[in-house]
Tab-separated table of C-alpha atoms in Angstrom:
chain	number	residue	atom	x	y	z
K	151	MET	CA	10.930	1.976	-12.864
K	152	THR	CA	9.162	5.468	-13.533
K	153	ASP	CA	7.114	6.937	-10.663
K	154	GLU	CA	3.508	6.101	-12.378
K	155	THR	CA	4.342	2.808	-10.954
K	156	LEU	CA	1.977	1.701	-7.876
K	157	ASN	CA	-0.700	3.909	-6.223
K	158	LEU	CA	-0.011	3.147	-2.485
K	159	LYS	CA	-2.378	4.636	-1.028
K	160	ALA	CA	-4.830	2.454	-3.307
K	161	LEU	CA	-3.285	-0.692	-2.750
K	162	ILE	CA	-3.695	-0.537	1.091
K	163	GLU	CA	-7.957	-0.544	0.312
K	164	LYS	CA	-8.139	-3.040	-2.075
K	165	THR	CA	-5.852	-5.966	-0.490
K	166	PRO	CA	-7.055	-7.344	3.647
K	167	ASP	CA	-4.951	-4.403	4.646
K	168	ALA	CA	-8.273	-2.066	4.477
K	169	ASP	CA	-8.210	-4.672	7.312
K	170	LEU	CA	-5.782	-2.988	9.270
K	171	LEU	CA	-6.983	0.496	7.654
K	172	ARG	CA	-10.403	-0.238	9.433
K	173	GLU	CA	-9.082	-0.550	12.695
K	174	MET	CA	-7.129	2.212	13.088
K	175	ILE	CA	-9.718	4.667	11.509
K	176	SER	CA	-11.771	3.363	14.769
K	177	PHE	CA	-8.647	4.078	17.070
K	178	ALA	CA	-7.891	7.614	16.054
K	179	ALA	CA	-11.176	8.802	16.408
K	180	GLU	CA	-11.904	7.390	19.451
K	181	ARG	CA	-8.675	8.369	20.570
K	182	LEU	CA	-9.856	12.175	18.686
K	183	MET	CA	-13.415	11.431	21.092
K	184	ASP	CA	-11.592	11.192	24.348
K	185	MET	CA	-9.669	14.190	23.780
K	186	GLU	CA	-12.147	16.671	22.977
K	187	VAL	CA	-14.368	15.196	25.912
K	188	SER	CA	-11.473	15.530	28.251
K	189	GLY	CA	-11.826	19.426	26.870
K	190	LEU	CA	-15.000	19.792	27.666
K	191	THR	CA	-15.303	18.056	30.961
K	192	ASN	CA	-12.147	19.519	32.242
K	193	ALA	CA	-10.470	16.600	33.080
K	194	ALA	CA	-8.615	13.448	31.709
K	195	TYR	CA	-10.378	10.131	31.576
K	196	GLY	CA	-10.151	8.124	35.042
K	197	GLU	CA	-8.748	11.994	35.980
K	198	LYS	CA	-9.162	13.059	40.259
K	199	THR	CA	-9.297	16.542	40.499
K	200	PRO	CA	-11.459	19.542	41.893
K	201	ASP	CA	-11.521	21.489	38.392
K	202	ARG	CA	-13.956	18.335	36.903
K	203	LEU	CA	-16.982	19.805	34.976
K	204	VAL	CA	-18.924	16.824	34.697
K	205	GLN	CA	-18.226	13.278	35.134
K	206	ARG	CA	-18.863	10.336	32.686
K	207	ASN	CA	-21.332	8.280	32.102
K	208	GLY	CA	-19.735	4.917	29.725
K	209	TYR	CA	-20.614	4.827	26.263
K	210	ARG	CA	-22.798	4.482	23.542
K	211	GLU	CA	-22.082	1.975	20.709
K	212	ARG	CA	-22.288	3.787	16.794
K	213	THR	CA	-21.292	1.957	13.903
K	214	TRP	CA	-19.839	4.569	10.968
K	215	GLU	CA	-19.836	3.441	7.685
K	216	THR	CA	-16.383	4.145	5.913
K	217	ARG	CA	-14.577	3.850	2.704
K	218	ALA	CA	-13.189	0.720	4.404
K	219	ARG	CA	-16.201	-0.435	5.366
K	220	SER	CA	-18.250	-0.133	8.444
K	221	VAL	CA	-16.267	0.862	11.660
K	222	GLU	CA	-17.062	0.169	15.184
K	223	LEU	CA	-17.196	3.258	18.017
K	224	ARG	CA	-17.929	3.531	21.131
K	225	ILE	CA	-19.679	7.428	22.015
K	226	PRO	CA	-18.700	8.435	25.350
K	227	LYS	CA	-21.161	9.773	27.527
K	228	LEU	CA	-21.797	12.591	30.193
K	229	ARG	CA	-23.892	13.047	32.971
K	230	ARG	CA	-24.543	15.845	32.146
K	231	GLY	CA	-25.942	17.677	28.945
K	232	SER	CA	-24.710	15.795	25.868
K	233	TYR	CA	-22.127	15.029	23.607
K	234	PHE	CA	-21.747	13.435	19.977
K	235	PRO	CA	-18.866	13.864	17.684
K	236	PHE	CA	-19.189	16.933	14.999
K	237	PHE	CA	-17.709	13.934	12.595
K	238	LEU	CA	-20.513	12.336	12.378
K	239	GLU	CA	-22.754	14.380	11.003
K	240	PRO	CA	-24.492	13.911	7.921
K	241	ARG	CA	-22.236	15.254	4.682
K	242	ARG	CA	-19.230	16.003	6.171
K	243	LEU	CA	-15.913	14.876	4.800
K	244	ALA	CA	-14.517	13.991	8.269
K	245	GLU	CA	-14.237	9.913	7.280
K	246	LYS	CA	-12.610	11.183	3.339
K	247	ALA	CA	-10.177	13.218	6.241
K	248	LEU	CA	-9.635	10.684	9.090
K	249	THR	CA	-9.052	8.288	6.526
K	250	ALA	CA	-6.212	10.270	4.132
K	251	VAL	CA	-4.593	10.776	7.317
K	252	ILE	CA	-3.639	7.079	8.250
K	253	GLN	CA	-2.795	6.268	4.712
K	254	GLU	CA	-0.020	8.570	4.901
K	255	ALA	CA	0.123	7.079	8.362
K	256	TYR	CA	1.119	3.087	6.177
K	257	VAL	CA	2.617	4.327	3.472
K	258	GLN	CA	5.511	7.301	5.099
K	259	GLY	CA	4.061	8.453	8.269
K	260	ILE	CA	2.599	10.853	10.404
K	261	SER	CA	3.217	14.570	10.616
K	262	THR	CA	1.219	16.927	13.513
K	263	ARG	CA	0.495	19.294	10.872
K	264	SER	CA	-1.196	17.231	8.827
K	265	VAL	CA	-3.443	15.683	12.146
K	266	ASP	CA	-4.004	19.223	13.062
K	267	ASP	CA	-5.950	19.589	9.234
K	268	LEU	CA	-7.480	16.909	10.520
K	269	VAL	CA	-8.818	17.862	13.988
K	270	LYS	CA	-10.066	21.063	12.472
K	271	ALA	CA	-11.509	19.140	8.820
K	272	MET	CA	-14.337	17.098	11.915
K	273	GLY	CA	-14.863	19.638	13.509
K	274	MET	CA	-13.358	19.285	17.098
K	275	SER	CA	-11.993	21.591	19.239
K	276	GLY	CA	-9.996	21.569	22.281
K	277	ILE	CA	-7.564	19.683	21.401
K	278	SER	CA	-3.775	21.067	22.285
K	279	LYS	CA	-0.691	20.689	20.500
K	280	SER	CA	0.757	18.297	22.512
K	281	GLN	CA	-2.205	15.839	22.304
K	282	VAL	CA	-1.922	15.987	18.597
K	283	SER	CA	1.742	15.180	18.991
K	284	ARG	CA	1.080	12.685	20.935
K	285	LEU	CA	-1.175	10.849	18.875
K	286	CYS	CA	0.641	10.740	15.887
K	287	GLU	CA	3.152	8.665	18.618
K	288	GLU	CA	0.078	6.205	18.806
K	289	ILE	CA	-0.641	5.895	15.126
K	290	ASP	CA	2.749	5.657	13.954
K	291	GLY	CA	3.313	2.971	16.801
K	292	LYS	CA	0.433	1.021	15.972
K	293	VAL	CA	1.838	1.157	12.202
K	294	LYS	CA	4.964	0.739	12.666
K	295	ALA	CA	4.421	-2.742	14.951
K	296	PHE	CA	2.434	-3.523	11.822
K	297	LEU	CA	4.946	-3.560	8.963
K	298	ASP	CA	7.284	-5.299	11.508
K	299	ARG	CA	5.555	-7.997	12.654
K	300	PRO	CA	6.627	-11.455	12.382
K	301	ILE	CA	5.377	-13.539	8.963
K	302	GLU	CA	3.863	-16.190	9.675
K	303	GLY	CA	3.672	-19.542	7.181
K	304	ASP	CA	4.831	-19.753	4.221
K	305	TRP	CA	4.199	-17.413	1.351
K	306	PRO	CA	4.725	-18.834	-1.995
K	307	TYR	CA	3.774	-15.935	-4.411
K	308	LEU	CA	5.243	-12.427	-3.961
K	309	TRP	CA	5.213	-9.212	-5.922
K	310	ILE	CA	7.743	-7.022	-5.839
K	311	ASP	CA	7.352	-3.173	-6.832
K	312	ALA	CA	8.716	0.744	-6.599
K	313	THR	CA	7.659	3.810	-7.232
K	314	TYR	CA	9.366	7.543	-6.615
K	315	LEU	CA	7.946	10.186	-3.394
K	316	LYS	CA	9.388	13.773	-3.780
K	317	VAL	CA	10.416	14.861	0.163
K	318	ARG	CA	12.766	17.695	1.434
K	319	GLU	CA	15.954	16.912	2.511
K	320	ALA	CA	18.764	19.350	4.403
K	321	GLY	CA	16.247	21.877	2.496
K	322	ARG	CA	16.253	20.693	-0.672
K	323	ILE	CA	13.650	18.668	-2.769
K	324	VAL	CA	15.255	15.397	-3.605
K	325	SER	CA	13.363	11.673	-5.340
K	326	VAL	CA	13.958	8.620	-2.978
K	327	ALA	CA	11.770	4.980	-4.004
K	328	VAL	CA	9.124	3.584	-1.575
K	329	ILE	CA	9.530	-0.124	-2.069
K	330	VAL	CA	6.508	-2.858	-1.291
K	331	ALA	CA	5.669	-6.379	-1.631
K	332	VAL	CA	3.086	-7.685	-1.292
K	333	GLY	CA	2.815	-11.914	-0.891
K	334	VAL	CA	-0.071	-14.378	-1.201
K	335	ASN	CA	0.317	-17.562	0.691
K	336	SER	CA	-0.614	-21.121	1.141
K	337	ASP	CA	-4.161	-20.584	1.387
K	338	GLY	CA	-4.298	-17.810	-1.338
K	339	ARG	CA	-4.648	-15.401	1.181
K	340	ARG	CA	-2.853	-11.849	-0.390
K	341	GLU	CA	-1.140	-9.539	1.967
K	342	VAL	CA	1.094	-6.498	2.217
K	343	LEU	CA	4.159	-8.090	3.749
K	344	GLY	CA	6.675	-4.687	4.076
K	345	MET	CA	7.315	-1.689	2.808
K	346	ASP	CA	11.148	0.617	3.084
K	347	ILE	CA	12.056	3.935	1.629
K	348	GLY	CA	15.532	4.308	0.591
K	349	PRO	CA	17.822	6.713	-1.765
K	350	SER	CA	17.377	4.488	-5.260
K	351	GLU	CA	16.453	0.764	-6.440
K	352	ALA	CA	20.462	0.196	-6.537
K	353	GLU	CA	20.586	-3.704	-6.093
K	354	PRO	CA	21.734	-3.683	-2.214
K	355	PHE	CA	18.604	-1.536	-1.228
K	356	TRP	CA	16.547	-4.677	-2.845
K	357	THR	CA	19.132	-7.240	-1.350
K	358	ASP	CA	18.674	-5.588	2.197
K	359	PHE	CA	15.280	-5.116	1.921
K	360	LEU	CA	14.303	-8.695	0.688
K	361	ARG	CA	16.795	-9.910	4.247
K	362	LYS	CA	14.749	-7.504	6.019
K	363	LEU	CA	11.585	-9.434	5.268
K	364	THR	CA	12.902	-13.202	5.736
K	365	ARG	CA	14.433	-12.382	8.821
K	366	ARG	CA	10.938	-11.350	9.799
K	367	GLY	CA	9.585	-15.454	8.629
K	368	LEU	CA	9.047	-15.536	5.155
K	369	ARG	CA	9.053	-18.294	3.929
K	370	GLY	CA	8.416	-20.622	1.420
K	371	VAL	CA	8.786	-18.555	-1.617
K	372	LYS	CA	8.643	-20.419	-4.978
K	373	LEU	CA	7.847	-17.529	-8.143
K	374	ALA	CA	8.724	-13.438	-7.354
K	375	ILE	CA	7.401	-11.331	-10.178
K	376	SER	CA	8.385	-8.046	-10.496
K	377	ASP	CA	9.283	-5.990	-13.828
K	378	SER	CA	12.504	-6.631	-15.437
K	379	HIS	CA	14.453	-4.530	-12.858
K	380	GLU	CA	18.270	-5.427	-12.975
K	381	GLY	CA	18.559	-5.092	-9.195
K	382	ILE	CA	16.003	-6.483	-8.457
K	383	LYS	CA	16.375	-9.913	-10.306
K	384	ALA	CA	20.021	-10.118	-8.729
K	385	ALA	CA	18.518	-9.452	-5.088
K	386	VAL	CA	15.652	-12.588	-5.882
K	387	ALA	CA	18.606	-14.525	-6.838
K	388	LYS	CA	20.909	-14.416	-3.750
K	389	VAL	CA	18.281	-13.833	-0.766
K	390	LEU	CA	14.871	-15.805	-2.551
K	391	HIS	CA	16.905	-18.586	-4.329
K	392	ALA	CA	12.669	-18.483	-5.718
K	393	THR	CA	12.055	-18.686	-10.013
K	394	TRP	CA	11.964	-15.049	-10.954
K	395	GLN	CA	8.785	-13.677	-13.506
K	396	ARG	CA	8.998	-10.712	-14.851
K	397	CYS	CA	5.067	-8.816	-14.517
K	398	ARG	CA	3.432	-9.482	-17.402
K	399	VAL	CA	1.204	-5.490	-16.157
K	400	HIS	CA	4.898	-4.238	-16.962
K	401	PHE	CA	5.680	-6.864	-19.848
K	402	MET	CA	3.010	-5.322	-21.880
K	403	ARG	CA	3.760	-1.704	-21.098
K	404	ASN	CA	6.837	-1.936	-22.635
K	405	ALA	CA	5.972	-4.130	-25.450
K	406	LEU	CA	2.877	-1.567	-27.001
K	407	ALA	CA	5.226	0.918	-26.635
K	408	HIS	CA	6.516	-0.023	-29.318
K	409	ALA	CA	3.173	-0.847	-31.263
K	410	SER	CA	1.171	2.655	-32.816
K	411	ARG	CA	-1.590	4.132	-31.526
K	412	GLN	CA	-3.722	2.718	-33.584
K	413	GLY	CA	-2.263	-1.126	-33.244
K	414	ARG	CA	-2.322	-1.419	-29.728
K	415	ARG	CA	-5.419	-3.125	-28.407
K	416	VAL	CA	-5.000	-5.539	-31.516
K	417	ALA	CA	-1.295	-6.669	-30.239
K	418	SER	CA	-2.509	-6.534	-26.754
K	419	ALA	CA	-5.111	-9.313	-27.828
K	420	PHE	CA	-2.264	-11.375	-29.945
K	421	ILE	CA	-0.375	-11.637	-26.663
K	422	ALA	CA	-2.908	-12.527	-24.660
K	423	THR	CA	-3.541	-15.341	-26.848
K	424	ALA	CA	-1.014	-17.220	-25.556
K	425	PHE	CA	-1.861	-16.317	-21.661
K	426	ALA	CA	-4.712	-18.428	-22.374
K	427	GLN	CA	-3.616	-21.597	-23.085
K	428	ASP	CA	-3.647	-24.380	-20.519
K	429	ASP	CA	0.502	-26.047	-20.564
K	430	ALA	CA	3.299	-24.093	-20.847
K	431	GLU	CA	4.527	-25.582	-23.948
K	432	THR	CA	1.252	-24.598	-26.039
K	433	ALA	CA	1.764	-21.450	-24.554
K	434	ARG	CA	5.397	-20.875	-25.745
K	435	ALA	CA	4.593	-22.671	-29.172
K	436	GLN	CA	1.602	-19.852	-29.402
K	437	TRP	CA	3.454	-16.922	-28.078
K	438	ARG	CA	6.521	-17.406	-31.153
K	439	LYS	CA	3.520	-18.232	-33.040
K	440	VAL	CA	2.250	-14.282	-32.234
K	441	ALA	CA	5.959	-13.044	-32.447
K	442	ASP	CA	6.118	-13.999	-36.026
K	443	GLN	CA	3.154	-12.760	-36.484
K	444	LEU	CA	4.126	-9.172	-35.726
K	445	ARG	CA	7.659	-9.781	-37.102
K	446	PRO	CA	6.998	-7.476	-40.209
K	447	LYS	CA	5.841	-4.738	-38.757
K	448	VAL	CA	6.795	-4.358	-35.245
K	449	GLN	CA	9.846	-5.888	-35.438
K	450	LYS	CA	10.810	-4.135	-32.022
K	451	LEU	CA	7.841	-6.004	-30.134
K	452	ALA	CA	8.518	-9.056	-31.922
K	453	ARG	CA	12.207	-8.699	-30.640
K	454	LEU	CA	11.456	-7.928	-27.256
K	455	MET	CA	8.891	-11.279	-27.424
K	456	ASP	CA	11.898	-13.432	-28.317
K	457	GLU	CA	13.823	-11.794	-25.321
K	458	ALA	CA	11.374	-12.974	-22.627
K	459	GLU	CA	9.485	-15.883	-23.755
K	460	ALA	CA	10.703	-17.343	-20.797
K	461	ASP	CA	10.863	-14.514	-17.959
K	462	VAL	CA	6.836	-13.784	-18.967
K	463	LEU	CA	5.936	-17.260	-18.923
K	464	ALA	CA	7.993	-18.426	-16.052
K	465	TYR	CA	4.890	-19.059	-13.773
K	466	MET	CA	3.557	-21.779	-16.470
K	467	ASP	CA	5.983	-24.107	-15.467
K	468	LEU	CA	3.994	-23.739	-11.388
K	469	PRO	CA	2.150	-27.399	-11.396
K	470	GLN	CA	-1.237	-28.057	-12.372
K	471	GLY	CA	-3.268	-26.107	-9.980
K	472	SER	CA	-1.164	-24.107	-8.369
K	473	SER	CA	-2.994	-20.631	-7.596
K	474	LEU	CA	-1.391	-18.482	-9.610
K	475	GLN	CA	-1.362	-21.490	-12.495
K	476	ASP	CA	-3.864	-19.469	-14.085
K	477	PRO	CA	-3.009	-16.406	-15.550
K	478	LEU	CA	-6.942	-14.621	-14.851
K	479	ASP	CA	-5.817	-15.006	-11.617
K	480	GLN	CA	-2.164	-13.687	-11.591
K	481	SER	CA	-3.761	-10.613	-13.992
K	482	ALA	CA	-5.885	-10.177	-10.714
K	483	LEU	CA	-3.638	-10.294	-9.072
K	484	ALA	CA	-0.997	-8.367	-11.220
K	485	GLY	CA	-3.568	-5.369	-11.863
K	486	GLN	CA	-2.852	-3.164	-8.429
K	487	TRP	CA	0.036	-2.498	-10.512
K	488	ARG	CA	-1.259	-0.807	-12.673
K	489	ASP	CA	1.021	2.767	-14.205
K	490	GLN	CA	-0.721	4.601	-11.122
K	491	ALA	CA	0.788	8.399	-10.316
K	492	PRO	CA	1.225	9.428	-7.029
K	493	ASP	CA	-1.171	11.496	-5.208
K	494	ARG	CA	0.514	14.955	-6.310
K	495	GLY	CA	-2.230	17.663	-4.906
K	496	ARG	CA	-0.570	17.796	-1.965
K	497	ARG	CA	-0.256	21.138	-0.602
K	498	HIS	CA	3.124	19.854	1.709
K	499	LEU	CA	5.886	17.702	0.359
K	500	PRO	CA	7.210	15.167	2.660
K	501	LYS	CA	10.313	15.425	4.903
K	502	ARG	CA	12.764	13.285	6.451
K	503	ARG	CA	13.013	13.360	9.844
K	504	SER	CA	16.327	12.990	11.103
K	505	HIS	CA	15.278	11.097	14.718
K	506	ARG	CA	13.278	9.145	12.818
K	507	SER	CA	14.718	5.744	10.974
K	508	PRO	CA	15.436	7.027	7.430
K	509	GLY	CA	12.310	4.407	6.559
K	510	TRP	CA	9.926	6.964	7.259
K	511	LEU	CA	8.821	9.722	5.681
K	512	HIS	CA	7.194	12.885	7.451
K	513	LEU	CA	5.483	16.007	6.130
K	514	ALA	CA	6.844	19.341	6.270
């Protein structure tokens, strides 16, 4: 696999896990407001102290429109004077900054530096370093609880893939594999089921990752979809005992690499005709017909089609009526995994922390 396989942050926004993103934005915004109000009142919530400058007076409800849809906020009220968070003012980029921090926590852990930058972007004041550190721990804890949650019910379809990130480790910049599993349950609901980080995509790493999912409750997998990485294929056979399906998106990328730039659109349209067939027999017949048509001019592509036929069309053997039996359904889901380079605009490279599990990365 290349380091351009998956944009993990975009995946979070496009799946039902956007609900988690919305809840975490609400949680972080309210904690930041509480910290700022504690600075204005010179006392924490519920604290009895002669140094208190003003009493709190409940909350008022406010809807905040974000890229993760509407977020309901409870804004603190004061008995004297007023409080309105700066980040709710029109045209501020605070919501974008807050969303980015929550996504970062979801994917690779969160750092005090990123929260410090967030506080500045939101125009907030009176928040101490210890408060920022405590908020980091709370966000990390909530995200970790989500990623370690029990997996309930049957998940017939499982997508597994990886991308690579640059991290700082012992003063060196190294590349690590970030692997992710997305499942579809019996009701057709899609979720990110797990995520982990390791030094490479070797078979033992994939095997350990899948075993963690099964210990959390993953069961009923009928079809595991990935690219043709040998480590994934071996791990699926060893742990899940499910049919392995070669991801059509990855296959098309590999196949079209053998076609000329001018001929890629035609080759893609030819191959797609096999996916449009109603049953496995006609799909395989059309697949071979297309391979024979391409063979005189694009021999390498035709050979690849010969070798990949059974793996790419494995889903066609599912019973009629299965949620992925329709090739359009599979393409819609596989579209989450199109080649997108990870965010390269970050100022600080991720860095491992020795006191954390190797599965979490933190910004330098």
